[in-house]
mmCIF file of C-alpha atoms and ligand atoms in Angstrom:
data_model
loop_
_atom_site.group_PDB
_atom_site.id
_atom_site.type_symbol
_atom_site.label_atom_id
_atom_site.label_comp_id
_atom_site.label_asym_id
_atom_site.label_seq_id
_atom_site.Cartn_x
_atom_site.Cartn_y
_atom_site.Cartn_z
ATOM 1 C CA UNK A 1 13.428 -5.886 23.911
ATOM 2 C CA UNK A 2 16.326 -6.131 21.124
ATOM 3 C CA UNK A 3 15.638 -7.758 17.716
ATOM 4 C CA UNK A 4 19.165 -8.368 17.673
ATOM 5 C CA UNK A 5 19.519 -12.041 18.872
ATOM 6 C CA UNK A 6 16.320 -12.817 19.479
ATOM 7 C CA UNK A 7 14.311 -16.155 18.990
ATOM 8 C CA UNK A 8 11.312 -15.586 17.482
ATOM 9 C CA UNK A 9 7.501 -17.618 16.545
ATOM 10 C CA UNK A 10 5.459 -15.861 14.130
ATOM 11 C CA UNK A 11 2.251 -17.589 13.130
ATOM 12 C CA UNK A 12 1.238 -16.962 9.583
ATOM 13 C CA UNK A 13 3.901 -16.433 8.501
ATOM 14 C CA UNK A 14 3.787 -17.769 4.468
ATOM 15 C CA UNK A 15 1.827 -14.360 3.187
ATOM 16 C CA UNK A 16 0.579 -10.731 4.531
ATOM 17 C CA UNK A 17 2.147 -9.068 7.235
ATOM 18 C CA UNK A 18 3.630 -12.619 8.559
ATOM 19 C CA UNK A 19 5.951 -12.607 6.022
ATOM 20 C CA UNK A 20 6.874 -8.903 6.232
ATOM 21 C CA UNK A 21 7.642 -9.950 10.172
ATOM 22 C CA UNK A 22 9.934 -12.854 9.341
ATOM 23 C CA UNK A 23 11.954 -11.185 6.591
ATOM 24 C CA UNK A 24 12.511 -8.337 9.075
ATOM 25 C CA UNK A 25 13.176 -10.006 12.007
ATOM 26 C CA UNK A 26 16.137 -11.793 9.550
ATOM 27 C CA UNK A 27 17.126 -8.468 8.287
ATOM 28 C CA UNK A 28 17.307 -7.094 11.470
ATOM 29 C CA UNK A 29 19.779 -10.407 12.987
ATOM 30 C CA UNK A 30 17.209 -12.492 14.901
ATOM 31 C CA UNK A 31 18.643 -15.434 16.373
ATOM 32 C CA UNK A 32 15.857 -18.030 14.594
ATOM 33 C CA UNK A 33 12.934 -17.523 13.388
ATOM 34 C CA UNK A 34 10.110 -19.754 13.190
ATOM 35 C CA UNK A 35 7.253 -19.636 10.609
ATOM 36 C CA UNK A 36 4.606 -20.858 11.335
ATOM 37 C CA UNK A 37 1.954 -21.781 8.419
ATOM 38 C CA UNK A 38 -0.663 -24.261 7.348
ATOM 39 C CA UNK A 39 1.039 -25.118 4.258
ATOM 40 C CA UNK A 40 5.492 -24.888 4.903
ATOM 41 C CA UNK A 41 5.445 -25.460 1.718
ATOM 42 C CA UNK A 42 3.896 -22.029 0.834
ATOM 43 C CA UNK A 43 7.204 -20.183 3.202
ATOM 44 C CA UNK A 44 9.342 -18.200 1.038
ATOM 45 C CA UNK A 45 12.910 -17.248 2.755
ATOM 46 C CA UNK A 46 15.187 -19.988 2.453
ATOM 47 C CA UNK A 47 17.562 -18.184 5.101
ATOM 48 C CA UNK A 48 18.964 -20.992 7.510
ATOM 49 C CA UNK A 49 17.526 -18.763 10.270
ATOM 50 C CA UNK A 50 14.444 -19.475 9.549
ATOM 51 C CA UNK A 51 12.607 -22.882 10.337
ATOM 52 C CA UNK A 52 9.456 -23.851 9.432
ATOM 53 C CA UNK A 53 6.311 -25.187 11.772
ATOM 54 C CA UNK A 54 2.760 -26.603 10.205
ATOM 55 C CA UNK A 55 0.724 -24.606 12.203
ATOM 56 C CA UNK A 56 -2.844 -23.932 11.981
ATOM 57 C CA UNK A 57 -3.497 -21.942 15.082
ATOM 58 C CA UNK A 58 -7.330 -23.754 16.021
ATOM 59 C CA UNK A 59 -5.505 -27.529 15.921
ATOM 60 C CA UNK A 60 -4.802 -28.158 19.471
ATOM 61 C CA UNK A 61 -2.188 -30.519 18.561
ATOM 62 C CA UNK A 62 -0.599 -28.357 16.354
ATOM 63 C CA UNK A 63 -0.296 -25.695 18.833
ATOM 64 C CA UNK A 64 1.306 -28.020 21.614
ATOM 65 C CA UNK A 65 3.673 -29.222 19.056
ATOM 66 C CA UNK A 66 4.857 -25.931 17.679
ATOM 67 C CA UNK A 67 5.084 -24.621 21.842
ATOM 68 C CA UNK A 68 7.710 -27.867 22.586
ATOM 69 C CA UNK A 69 9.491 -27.436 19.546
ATOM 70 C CA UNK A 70 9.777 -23.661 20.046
ATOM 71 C CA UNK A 71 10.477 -23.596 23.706
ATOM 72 C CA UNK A 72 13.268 -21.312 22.855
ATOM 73 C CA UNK A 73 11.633 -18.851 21.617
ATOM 74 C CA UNK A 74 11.039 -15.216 23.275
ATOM 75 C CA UNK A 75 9.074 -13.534 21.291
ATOM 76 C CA UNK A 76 5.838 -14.729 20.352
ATOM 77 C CA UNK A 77 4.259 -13.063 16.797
ATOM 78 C CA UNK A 78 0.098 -13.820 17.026
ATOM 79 C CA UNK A 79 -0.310 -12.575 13.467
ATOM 80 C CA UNK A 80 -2.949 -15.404 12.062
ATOM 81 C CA UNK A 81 -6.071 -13.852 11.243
ATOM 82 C CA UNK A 82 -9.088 -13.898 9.418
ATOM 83 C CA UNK A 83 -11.753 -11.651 8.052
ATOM 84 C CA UNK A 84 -14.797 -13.032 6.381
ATOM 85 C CA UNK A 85 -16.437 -9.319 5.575
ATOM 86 C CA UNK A 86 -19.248 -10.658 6.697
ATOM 87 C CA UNK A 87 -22.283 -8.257 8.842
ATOM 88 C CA UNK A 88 -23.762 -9.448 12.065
ATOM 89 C CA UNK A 89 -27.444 -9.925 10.403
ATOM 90 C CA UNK A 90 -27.046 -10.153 6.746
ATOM 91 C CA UNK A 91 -24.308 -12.782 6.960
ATOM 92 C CA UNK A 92 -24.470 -14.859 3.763
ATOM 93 C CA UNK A 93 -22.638 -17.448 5.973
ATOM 94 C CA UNK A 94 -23.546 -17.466 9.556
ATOM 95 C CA UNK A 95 -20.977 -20.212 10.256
ATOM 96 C CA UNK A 96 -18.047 -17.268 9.226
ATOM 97 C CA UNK A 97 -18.682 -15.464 12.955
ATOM 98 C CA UNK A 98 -17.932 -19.039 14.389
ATOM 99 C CA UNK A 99 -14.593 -18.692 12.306
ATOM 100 C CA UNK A 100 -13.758 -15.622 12.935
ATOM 101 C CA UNK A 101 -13.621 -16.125 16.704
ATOM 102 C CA UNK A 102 -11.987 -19.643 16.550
ATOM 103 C CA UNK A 103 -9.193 -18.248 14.408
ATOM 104 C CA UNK A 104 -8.768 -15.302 16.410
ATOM 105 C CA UNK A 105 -9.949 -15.231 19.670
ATOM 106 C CA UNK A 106 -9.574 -19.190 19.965
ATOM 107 C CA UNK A 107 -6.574 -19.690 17.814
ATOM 108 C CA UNK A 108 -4.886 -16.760 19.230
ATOM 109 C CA UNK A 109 -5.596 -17.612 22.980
ATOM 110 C CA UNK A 110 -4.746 -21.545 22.485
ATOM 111 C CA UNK A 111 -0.802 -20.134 21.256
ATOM 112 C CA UNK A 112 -0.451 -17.722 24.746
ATOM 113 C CA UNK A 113 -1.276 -20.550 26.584
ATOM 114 C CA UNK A 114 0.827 -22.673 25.062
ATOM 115 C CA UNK A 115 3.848 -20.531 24.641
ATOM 116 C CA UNK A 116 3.421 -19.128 27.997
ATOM 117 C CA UNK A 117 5.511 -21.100 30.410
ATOM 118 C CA UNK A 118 8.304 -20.795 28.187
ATOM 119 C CA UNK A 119 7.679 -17.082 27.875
ATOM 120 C CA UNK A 120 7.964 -16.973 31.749
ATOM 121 C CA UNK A 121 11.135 -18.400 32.196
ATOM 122 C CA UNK A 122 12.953 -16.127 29.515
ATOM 123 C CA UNK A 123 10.745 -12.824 30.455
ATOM 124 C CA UNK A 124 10.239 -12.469 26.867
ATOM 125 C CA UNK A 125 7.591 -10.852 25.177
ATOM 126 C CA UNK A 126 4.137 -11.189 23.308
ATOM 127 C CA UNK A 127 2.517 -9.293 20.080
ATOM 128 C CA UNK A 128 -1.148 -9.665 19.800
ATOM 129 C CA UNK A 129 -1.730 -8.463 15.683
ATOM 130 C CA UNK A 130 -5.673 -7.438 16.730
ATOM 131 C CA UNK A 131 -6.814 -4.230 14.290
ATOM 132 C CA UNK A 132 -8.266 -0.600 15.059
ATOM 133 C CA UNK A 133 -11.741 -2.525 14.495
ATOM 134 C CA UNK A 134 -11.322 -4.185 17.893
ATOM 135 C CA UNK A 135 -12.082 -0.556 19.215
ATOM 136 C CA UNK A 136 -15.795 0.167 17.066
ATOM 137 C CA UNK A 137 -17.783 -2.142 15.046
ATOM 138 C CA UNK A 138 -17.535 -1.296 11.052
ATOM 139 C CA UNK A 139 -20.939 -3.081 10.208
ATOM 140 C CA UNK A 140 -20.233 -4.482 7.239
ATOM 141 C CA UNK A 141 -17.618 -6.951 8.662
ATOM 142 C CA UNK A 142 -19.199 -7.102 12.484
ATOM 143 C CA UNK A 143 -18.261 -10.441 12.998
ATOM 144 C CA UNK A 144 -14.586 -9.374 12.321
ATOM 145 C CA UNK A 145 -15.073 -6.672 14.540
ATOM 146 C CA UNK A 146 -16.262 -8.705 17.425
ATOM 147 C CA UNK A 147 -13.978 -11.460 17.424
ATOM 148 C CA UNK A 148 -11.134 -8.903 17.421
ATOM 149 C CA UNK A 149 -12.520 -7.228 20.452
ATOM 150 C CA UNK A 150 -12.765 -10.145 21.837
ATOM 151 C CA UNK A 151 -9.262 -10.629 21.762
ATOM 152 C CA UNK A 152 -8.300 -7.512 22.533
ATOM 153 C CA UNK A 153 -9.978 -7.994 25.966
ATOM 154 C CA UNK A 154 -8.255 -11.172 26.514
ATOM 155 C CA UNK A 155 -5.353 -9.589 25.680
ATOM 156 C CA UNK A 156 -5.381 -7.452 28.446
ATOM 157 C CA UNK A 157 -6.658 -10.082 30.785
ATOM 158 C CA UNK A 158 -3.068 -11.920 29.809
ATOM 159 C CA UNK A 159 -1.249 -9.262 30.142
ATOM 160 C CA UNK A 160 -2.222 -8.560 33.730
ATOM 161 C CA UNK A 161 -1.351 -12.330 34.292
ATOM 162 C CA UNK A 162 2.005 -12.364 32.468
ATOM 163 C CA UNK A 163 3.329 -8.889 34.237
ATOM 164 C CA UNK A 164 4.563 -10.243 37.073
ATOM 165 C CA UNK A 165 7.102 -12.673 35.283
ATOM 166 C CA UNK A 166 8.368 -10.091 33.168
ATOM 167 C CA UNK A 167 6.477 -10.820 29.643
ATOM 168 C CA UNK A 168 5.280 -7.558 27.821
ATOM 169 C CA UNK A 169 1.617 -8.095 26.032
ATOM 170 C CA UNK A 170 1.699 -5.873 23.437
ATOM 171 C CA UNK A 171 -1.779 -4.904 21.232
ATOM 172 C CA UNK A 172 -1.476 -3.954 17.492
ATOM 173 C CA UNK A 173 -4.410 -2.156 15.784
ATOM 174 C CA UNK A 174 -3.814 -1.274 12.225
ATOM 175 C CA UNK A 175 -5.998 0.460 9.929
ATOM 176 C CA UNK A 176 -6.187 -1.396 6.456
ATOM 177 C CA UNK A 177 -3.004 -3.145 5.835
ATOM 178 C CA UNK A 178 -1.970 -3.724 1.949
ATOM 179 C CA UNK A 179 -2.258 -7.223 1.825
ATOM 180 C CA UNK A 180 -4.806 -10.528 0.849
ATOM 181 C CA UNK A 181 -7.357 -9.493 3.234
ATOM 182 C CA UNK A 182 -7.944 -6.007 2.017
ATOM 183 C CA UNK A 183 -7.912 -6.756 -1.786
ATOM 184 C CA UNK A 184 -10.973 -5.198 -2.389
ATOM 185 C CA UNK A 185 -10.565 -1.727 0.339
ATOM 186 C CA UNK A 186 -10.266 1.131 -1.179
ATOM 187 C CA UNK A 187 -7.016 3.191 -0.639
ATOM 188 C CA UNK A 188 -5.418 4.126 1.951
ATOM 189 C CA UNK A 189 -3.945 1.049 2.960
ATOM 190 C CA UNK A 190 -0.636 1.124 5.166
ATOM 191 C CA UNK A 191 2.196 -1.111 3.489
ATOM 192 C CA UNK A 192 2.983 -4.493 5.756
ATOM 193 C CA UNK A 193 6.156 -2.785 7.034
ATOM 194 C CA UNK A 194 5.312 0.037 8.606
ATOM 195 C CA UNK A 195 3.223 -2.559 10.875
ATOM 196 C CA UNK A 196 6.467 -4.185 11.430
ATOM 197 C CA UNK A 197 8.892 -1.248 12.062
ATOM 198 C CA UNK A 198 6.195 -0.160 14.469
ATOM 199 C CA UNK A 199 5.994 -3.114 16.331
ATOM 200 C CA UNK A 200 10.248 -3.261 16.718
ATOM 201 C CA UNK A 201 9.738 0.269 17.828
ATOM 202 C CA UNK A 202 7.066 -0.315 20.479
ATOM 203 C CA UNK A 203 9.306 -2.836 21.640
ATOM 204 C CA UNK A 204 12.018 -0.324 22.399
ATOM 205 C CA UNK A 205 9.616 1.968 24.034
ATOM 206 C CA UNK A 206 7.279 1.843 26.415
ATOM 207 C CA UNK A 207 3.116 1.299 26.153
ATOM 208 C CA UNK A 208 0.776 -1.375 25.678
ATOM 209 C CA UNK A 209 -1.126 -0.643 22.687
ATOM 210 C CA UNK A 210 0.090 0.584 19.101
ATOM 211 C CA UNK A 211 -2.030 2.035 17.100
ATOM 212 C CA UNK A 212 -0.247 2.116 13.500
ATOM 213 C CA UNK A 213 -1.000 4.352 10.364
ATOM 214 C CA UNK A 214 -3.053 7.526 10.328
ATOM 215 C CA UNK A 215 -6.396 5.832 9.932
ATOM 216 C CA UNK A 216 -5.946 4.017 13.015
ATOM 217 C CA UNK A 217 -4.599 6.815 14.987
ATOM 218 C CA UNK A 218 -7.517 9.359 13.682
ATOM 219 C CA UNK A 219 -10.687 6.570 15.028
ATOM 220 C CA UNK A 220 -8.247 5.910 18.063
ATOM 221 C CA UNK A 221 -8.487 9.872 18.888
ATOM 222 C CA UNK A 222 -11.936 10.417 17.833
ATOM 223 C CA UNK A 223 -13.464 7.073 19.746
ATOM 224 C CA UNK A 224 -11.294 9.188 22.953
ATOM 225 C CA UNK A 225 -13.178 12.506 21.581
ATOM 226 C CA UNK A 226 -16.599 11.480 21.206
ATOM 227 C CA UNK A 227 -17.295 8.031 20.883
ATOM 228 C CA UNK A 228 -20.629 8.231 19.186
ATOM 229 C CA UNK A 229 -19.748 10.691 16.376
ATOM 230 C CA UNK A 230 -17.278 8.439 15.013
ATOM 231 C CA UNK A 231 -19.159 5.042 15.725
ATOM 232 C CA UNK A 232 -22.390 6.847 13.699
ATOM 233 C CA UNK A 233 -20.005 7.811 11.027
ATOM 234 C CA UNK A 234 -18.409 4.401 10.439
ATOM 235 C CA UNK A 235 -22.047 3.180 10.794
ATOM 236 C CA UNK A 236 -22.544 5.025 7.707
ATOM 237 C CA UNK A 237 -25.325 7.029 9.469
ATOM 238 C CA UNK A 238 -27.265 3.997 10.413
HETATM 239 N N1 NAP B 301 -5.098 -6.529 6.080
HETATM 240 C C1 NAP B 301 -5.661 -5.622 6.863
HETATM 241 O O1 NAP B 301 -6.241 -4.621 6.390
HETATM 242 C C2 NAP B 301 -5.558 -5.765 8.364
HETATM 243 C C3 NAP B 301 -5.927 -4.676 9.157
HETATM 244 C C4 NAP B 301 -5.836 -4.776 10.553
HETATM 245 C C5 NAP B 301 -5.373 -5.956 11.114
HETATM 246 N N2 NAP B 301 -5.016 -7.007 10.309
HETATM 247 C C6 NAP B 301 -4.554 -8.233 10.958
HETATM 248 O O2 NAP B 301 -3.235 -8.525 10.537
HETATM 249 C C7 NAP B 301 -3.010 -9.937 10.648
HETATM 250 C C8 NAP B 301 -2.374 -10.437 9.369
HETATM 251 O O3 NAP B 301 -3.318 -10.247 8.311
HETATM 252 P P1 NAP B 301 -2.887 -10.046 6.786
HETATM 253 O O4 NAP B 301 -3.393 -8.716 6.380
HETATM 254 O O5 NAP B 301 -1.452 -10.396 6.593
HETATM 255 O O6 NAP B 301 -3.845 -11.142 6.123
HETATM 256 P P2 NAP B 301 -3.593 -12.277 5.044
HETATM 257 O O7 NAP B 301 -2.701 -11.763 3.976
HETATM 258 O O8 NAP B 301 -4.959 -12.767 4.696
HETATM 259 O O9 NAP B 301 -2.796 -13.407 5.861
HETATM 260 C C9 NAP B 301 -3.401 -14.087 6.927
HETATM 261 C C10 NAP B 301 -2.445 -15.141 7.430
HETATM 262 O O10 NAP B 301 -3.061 -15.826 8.528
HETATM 263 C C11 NAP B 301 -2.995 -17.229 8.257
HETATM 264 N N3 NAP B 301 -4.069 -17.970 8.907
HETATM 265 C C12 NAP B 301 -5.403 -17.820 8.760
HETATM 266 N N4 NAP B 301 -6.056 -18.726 9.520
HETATM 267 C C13 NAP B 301 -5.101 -19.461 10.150
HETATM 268 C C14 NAP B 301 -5.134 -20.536 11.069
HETATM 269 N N5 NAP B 301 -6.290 -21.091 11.490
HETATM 270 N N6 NAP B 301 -3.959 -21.032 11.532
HETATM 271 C C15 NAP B 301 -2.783 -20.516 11.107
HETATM 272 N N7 NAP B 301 -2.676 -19.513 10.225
HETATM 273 C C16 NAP B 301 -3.836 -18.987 9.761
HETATM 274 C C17 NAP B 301 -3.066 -17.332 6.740
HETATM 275 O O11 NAP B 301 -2.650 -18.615 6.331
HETATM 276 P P3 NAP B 301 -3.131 -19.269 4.910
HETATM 277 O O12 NAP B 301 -2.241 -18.697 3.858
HETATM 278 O O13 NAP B 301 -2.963 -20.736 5.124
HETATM 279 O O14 NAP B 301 -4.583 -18.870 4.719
HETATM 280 C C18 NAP B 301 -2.119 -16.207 6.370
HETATM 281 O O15 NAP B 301 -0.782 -16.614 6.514
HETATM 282 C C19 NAP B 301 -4.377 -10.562 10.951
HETATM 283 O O16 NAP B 301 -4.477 -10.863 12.325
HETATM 284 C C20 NAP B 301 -5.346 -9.462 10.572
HETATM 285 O O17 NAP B 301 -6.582 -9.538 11.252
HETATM 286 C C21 NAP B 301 -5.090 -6.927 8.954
#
């Protein structure tokens, strides 16, 4: 699929790697771009490519809204996400795993639903932002890790449902990303763009997953390896 002239719907899109996607898809001559956030008022490019949609990806409402205004659209960003770094057990909230999966499993399954038809009739395509900790639990945020392998199941579900009309399903899993959500990791963290040029690239090529930066890639290789070693390690010998 070509960048070029495309029409695309990236949900949130005011901060993180949302906003990374929207300024390149404009630097890179998408046709429109809409950017989806809770608050519009928190967008920042005032190119008149880009238009804004109040979206908060668990309102039902919101979602059927955004799908009818955007019918246009063929590519569909599914970048909203949360992490409350929060274990399974020793949750200090144990409402934040009822988040996590609303936001992204929920949240993320309500806009392929709704963007869907119109997907079909342009054969256009879909990018599922999940992370490398879809693939193995990192206990200290196991709620994260769940609701994003939830997803990532889904994903493929939708995938096998979309293929015949054409629509690519693509997964994304990241390592740690420079942005909000990993203010407190320690370094390495992969800059937002390198997300986004991989994603334009995976688009070009062929492949269903895309696993980006070297941290990803490494746990990717090692879960193929020997799936224990690496889960005990990341369990911190637990
Ligand atoms: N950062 C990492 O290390 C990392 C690693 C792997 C994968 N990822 C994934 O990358 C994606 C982007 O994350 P990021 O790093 O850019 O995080 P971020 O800086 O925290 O940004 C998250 C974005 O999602 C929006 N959002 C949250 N809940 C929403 C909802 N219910 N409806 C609509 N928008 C909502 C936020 O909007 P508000 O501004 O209104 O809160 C914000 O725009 C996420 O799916 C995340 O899981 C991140």
């Amino acid at each position: 699929m070509q960048i070029e002239g495309c029409v695309a719907f990236v949900s949130g899109a005011n901060r993180g790697v949302g906003a990374c996607f929207v300024e390149k898809l404009l630097e890179q001559g998408a046709r429109k771009v809409y950017a989806g956030a809770r608050d519009i008022r928190a967008l920042g490019s005032h190119d008149p490519r880009m238009v804004p949609v109040e979206l908060d990806i668990t309102n039902a409402e919101h979602v059927a809204r955004a799908a009818a205004f955007a019918e246009d659209a063929n590519l569909l960003v599914n970048n909203a996400g949360i992490n409350r770094l929060e274990p399974a057990l020793a949750a200090t909230d144990p409402s934040a795993a009822r988040e996590e999966m609303e936001v992204n499993y929920f949240g993320t399954l309500n806009m392929i639903r709704a963007f869907a038809p119109s997907l079909r009739l342009s054969g256009g395509a879909i990018i599922n932002v999940s992370s490398i900790l879809a693939r193995i639990a990192l206990p200290s945020m196991a709620s994260l890790c769940a609701s994003k392998a939830a997803a990532l199941r889904m994903t493929e579900g939708v995938r096998a449902e979309l293929a015949p009309h054409g629509v690519r399903v693509l997964s994304i899993l990241p390592g740690a990303i420079d942005t909000d959500m990993s203010r407190d990791f320690p370094p390495p963290k992969i800059p937002a763009a390198e997300v986004v040029q991989a994603v334009f690239a995976a688009l070009r090529e062929e492949g269903d997953e895309v696993y980006v930066g070297t941290m990803a890639q490494q746990i990717a290789a090692d879960l193929a390896a020997d799936r224990r070693a690496i889960q005990t390690i990341l369990a911190g010998g637990v």
